[in-house]
mmCIF file of C-alpha atoms in Angstrom:
data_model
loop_
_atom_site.group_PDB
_atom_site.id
_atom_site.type_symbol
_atom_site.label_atom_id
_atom_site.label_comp_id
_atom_site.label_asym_id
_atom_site.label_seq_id
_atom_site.Cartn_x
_atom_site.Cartn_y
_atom_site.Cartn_z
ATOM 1 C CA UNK A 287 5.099 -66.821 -57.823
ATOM 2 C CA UNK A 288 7.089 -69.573 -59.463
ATOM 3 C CA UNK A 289 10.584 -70.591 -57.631
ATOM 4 C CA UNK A 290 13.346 -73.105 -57.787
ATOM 5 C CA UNK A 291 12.302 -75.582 -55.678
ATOM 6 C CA UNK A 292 15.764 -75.053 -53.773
ATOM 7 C CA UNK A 293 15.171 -71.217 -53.669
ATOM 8 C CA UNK A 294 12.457 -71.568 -50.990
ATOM 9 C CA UNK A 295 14.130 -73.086 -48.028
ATOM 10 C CA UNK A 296 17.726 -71.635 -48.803
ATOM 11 C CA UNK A 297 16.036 -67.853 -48.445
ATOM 12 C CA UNK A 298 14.031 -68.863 -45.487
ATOM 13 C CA UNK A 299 17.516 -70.454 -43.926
ATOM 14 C CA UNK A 300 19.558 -68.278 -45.222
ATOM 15 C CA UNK A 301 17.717 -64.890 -43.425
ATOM 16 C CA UNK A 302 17.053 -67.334 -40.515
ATOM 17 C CA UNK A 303 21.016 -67.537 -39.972
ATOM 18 C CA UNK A 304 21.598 -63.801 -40.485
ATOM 19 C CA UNK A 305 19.314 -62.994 -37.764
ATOM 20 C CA UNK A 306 21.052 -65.698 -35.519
ATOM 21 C CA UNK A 307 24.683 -64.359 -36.694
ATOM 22 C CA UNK A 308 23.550 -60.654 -36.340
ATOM 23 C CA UNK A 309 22.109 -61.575 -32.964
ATOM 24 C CA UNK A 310 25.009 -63.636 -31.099
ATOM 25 C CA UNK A 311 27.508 -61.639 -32.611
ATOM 26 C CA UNK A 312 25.907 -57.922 -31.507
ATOM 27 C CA UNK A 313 24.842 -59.526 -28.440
ATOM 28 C CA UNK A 314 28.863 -60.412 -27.713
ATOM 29 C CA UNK A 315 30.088 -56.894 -29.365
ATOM 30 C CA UNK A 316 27.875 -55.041 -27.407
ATOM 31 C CA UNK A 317 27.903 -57.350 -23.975
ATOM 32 C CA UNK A 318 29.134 -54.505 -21.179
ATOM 33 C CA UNK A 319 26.582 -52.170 -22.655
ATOM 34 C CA UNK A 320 23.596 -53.525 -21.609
ATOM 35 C CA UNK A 321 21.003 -50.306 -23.182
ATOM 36 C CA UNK A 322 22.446 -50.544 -26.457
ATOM 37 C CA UNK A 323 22.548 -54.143 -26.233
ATOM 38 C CA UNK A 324 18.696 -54.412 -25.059
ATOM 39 C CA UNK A 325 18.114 -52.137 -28.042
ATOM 40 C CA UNK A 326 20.124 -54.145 -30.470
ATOM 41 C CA UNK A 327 18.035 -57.649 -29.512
ATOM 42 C CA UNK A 328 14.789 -55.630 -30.297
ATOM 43 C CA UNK A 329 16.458 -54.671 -33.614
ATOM 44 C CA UNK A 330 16.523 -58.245 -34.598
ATOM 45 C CA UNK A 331 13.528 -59.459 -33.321
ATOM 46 C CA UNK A 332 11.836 -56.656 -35.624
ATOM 47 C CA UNK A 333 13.951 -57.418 -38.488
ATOM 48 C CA UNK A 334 12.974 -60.938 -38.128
ATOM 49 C CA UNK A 335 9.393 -60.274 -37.844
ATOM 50 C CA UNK A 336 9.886 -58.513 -41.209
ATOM 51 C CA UNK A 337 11.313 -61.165 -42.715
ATOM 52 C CA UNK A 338 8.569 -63.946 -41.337
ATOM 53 C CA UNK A 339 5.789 -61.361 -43.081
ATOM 54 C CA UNK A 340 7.862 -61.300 -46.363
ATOM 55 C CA UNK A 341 9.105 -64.398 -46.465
ATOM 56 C CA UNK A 342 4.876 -64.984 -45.745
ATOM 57 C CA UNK A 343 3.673 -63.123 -48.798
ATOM 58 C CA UNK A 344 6.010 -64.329 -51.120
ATOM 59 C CA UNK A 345 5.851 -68.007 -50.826
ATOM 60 C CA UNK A 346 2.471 -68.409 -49.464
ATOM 61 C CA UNK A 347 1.743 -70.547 -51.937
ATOM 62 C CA UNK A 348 4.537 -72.896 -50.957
ATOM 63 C CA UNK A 349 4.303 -72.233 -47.009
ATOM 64 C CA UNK A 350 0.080 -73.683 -47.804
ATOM 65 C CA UNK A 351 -0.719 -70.520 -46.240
ATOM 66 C CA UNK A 352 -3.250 -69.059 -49.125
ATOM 67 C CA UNK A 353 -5.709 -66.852 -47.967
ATOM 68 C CA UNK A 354 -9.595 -66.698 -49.674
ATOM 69 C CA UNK A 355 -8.351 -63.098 -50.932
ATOM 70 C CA UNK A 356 -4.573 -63.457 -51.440
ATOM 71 C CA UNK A 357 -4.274 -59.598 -52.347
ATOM 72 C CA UNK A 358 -5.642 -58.274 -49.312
ATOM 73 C CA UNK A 359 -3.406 -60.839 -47.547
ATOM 74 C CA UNK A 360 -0.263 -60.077 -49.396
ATOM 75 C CA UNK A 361 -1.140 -55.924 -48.602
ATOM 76 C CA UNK A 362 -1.544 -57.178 -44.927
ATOM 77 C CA UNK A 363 1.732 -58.834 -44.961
ATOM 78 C CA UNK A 364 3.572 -55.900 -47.258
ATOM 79 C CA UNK A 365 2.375 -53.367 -44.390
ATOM 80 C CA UNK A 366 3.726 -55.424 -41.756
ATOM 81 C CA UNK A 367 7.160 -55.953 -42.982
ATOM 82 C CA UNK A 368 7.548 -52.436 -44.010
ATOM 83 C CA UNK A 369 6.616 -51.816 -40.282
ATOM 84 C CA UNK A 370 8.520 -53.874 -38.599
ATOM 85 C CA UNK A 371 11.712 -53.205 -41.100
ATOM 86 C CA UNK A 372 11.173 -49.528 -40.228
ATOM 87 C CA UNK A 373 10.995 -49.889 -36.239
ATOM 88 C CA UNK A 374 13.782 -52.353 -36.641
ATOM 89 C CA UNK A 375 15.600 -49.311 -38.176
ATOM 90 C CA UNK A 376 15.025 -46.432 -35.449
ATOM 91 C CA UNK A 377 16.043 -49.551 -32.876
ATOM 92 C CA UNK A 378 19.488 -50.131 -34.701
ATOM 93 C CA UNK A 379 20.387 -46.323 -34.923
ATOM 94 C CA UNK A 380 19.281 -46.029 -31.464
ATOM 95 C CA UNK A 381 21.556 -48.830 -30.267
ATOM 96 C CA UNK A 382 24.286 -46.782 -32.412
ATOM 97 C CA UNK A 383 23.460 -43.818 -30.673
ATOM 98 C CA UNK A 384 23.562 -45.153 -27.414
ATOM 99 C CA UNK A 385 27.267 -46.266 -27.951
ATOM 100 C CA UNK A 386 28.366 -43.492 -29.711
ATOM 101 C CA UNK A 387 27.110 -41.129 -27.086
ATOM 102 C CA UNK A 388 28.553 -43.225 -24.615
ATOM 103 C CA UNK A 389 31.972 -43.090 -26.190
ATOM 104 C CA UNK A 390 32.320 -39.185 -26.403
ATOM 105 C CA UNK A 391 31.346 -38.918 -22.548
ATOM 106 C CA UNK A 392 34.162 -41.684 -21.626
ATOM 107 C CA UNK A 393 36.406 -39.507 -23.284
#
C-alpha cells in the first residue's frame, strides 16, 4: 500500500503513545482498585498487540517484513488483531464492571 513517507512512523508513534497515555493514566485512575486495575493493564497489552498485528499487515512492506505469500500473511495478521481487539474489549468492560459493581456495594 502506498503512504506518505511521514504517515508510517507518525501512526506507529502515534498508537504507541495512546497505549502509554491509556496505560499510566488508567493505571493512576484506577490505583486503590487493584482487580480492575490488573484487568485494565491486560486491556492494553491486548489492544497493543492489535495494533503491532495491524500496524504489521499494513506496512509490511515498509517494516521489510514481506512474507513469500503476503495474503496468507496479511489473513494471519487480520485474525490476530481482530482477536486481540476483541479480548482487549471483554477485558475493558470487565475492568468497568469491576468498578461499577464495586461502587453500588460501597453504597
Amino acid at each position: 500500500m502506498a503512504f506518505e513517507a511521514e504517515v508510517i512512523p507518525l501512526f506507529i508513534g502515534g498508537a504507541s503513545m495512546v497505549c502509554v497515555l491509556e496505560l499510566v493514566f488508567g493505571c493512576l485512575m484506577l490505583r486503590h482498585r487493584n482487580q480492575a486495575r490488573n484487568r485494565f493493564v491486560a486491556h492494553v497489552v491486548c489492544m497493543a498487540a492489535a495494533l503491532f498485528f495491524l500496524i504489521r499487515c499494513i506496512f509490511a512492506n515498509w517494516l521489510q517484513t514481506v512474507p513469500g505469500i503476503s495474503s496468507i500473511s496479511n489473513s494471519v495478521n487480520i485474525g490476530l488483531s481482530g482477536v486481540f481487539w476483541a479480548v482487549s474489549i471483554f477485558l475493558l468492560l470487565s475492568a468497568i464492571h469491576t468498578v461499577a459493581g464495586r461502587d453500588t456495594v460501597e453504597q
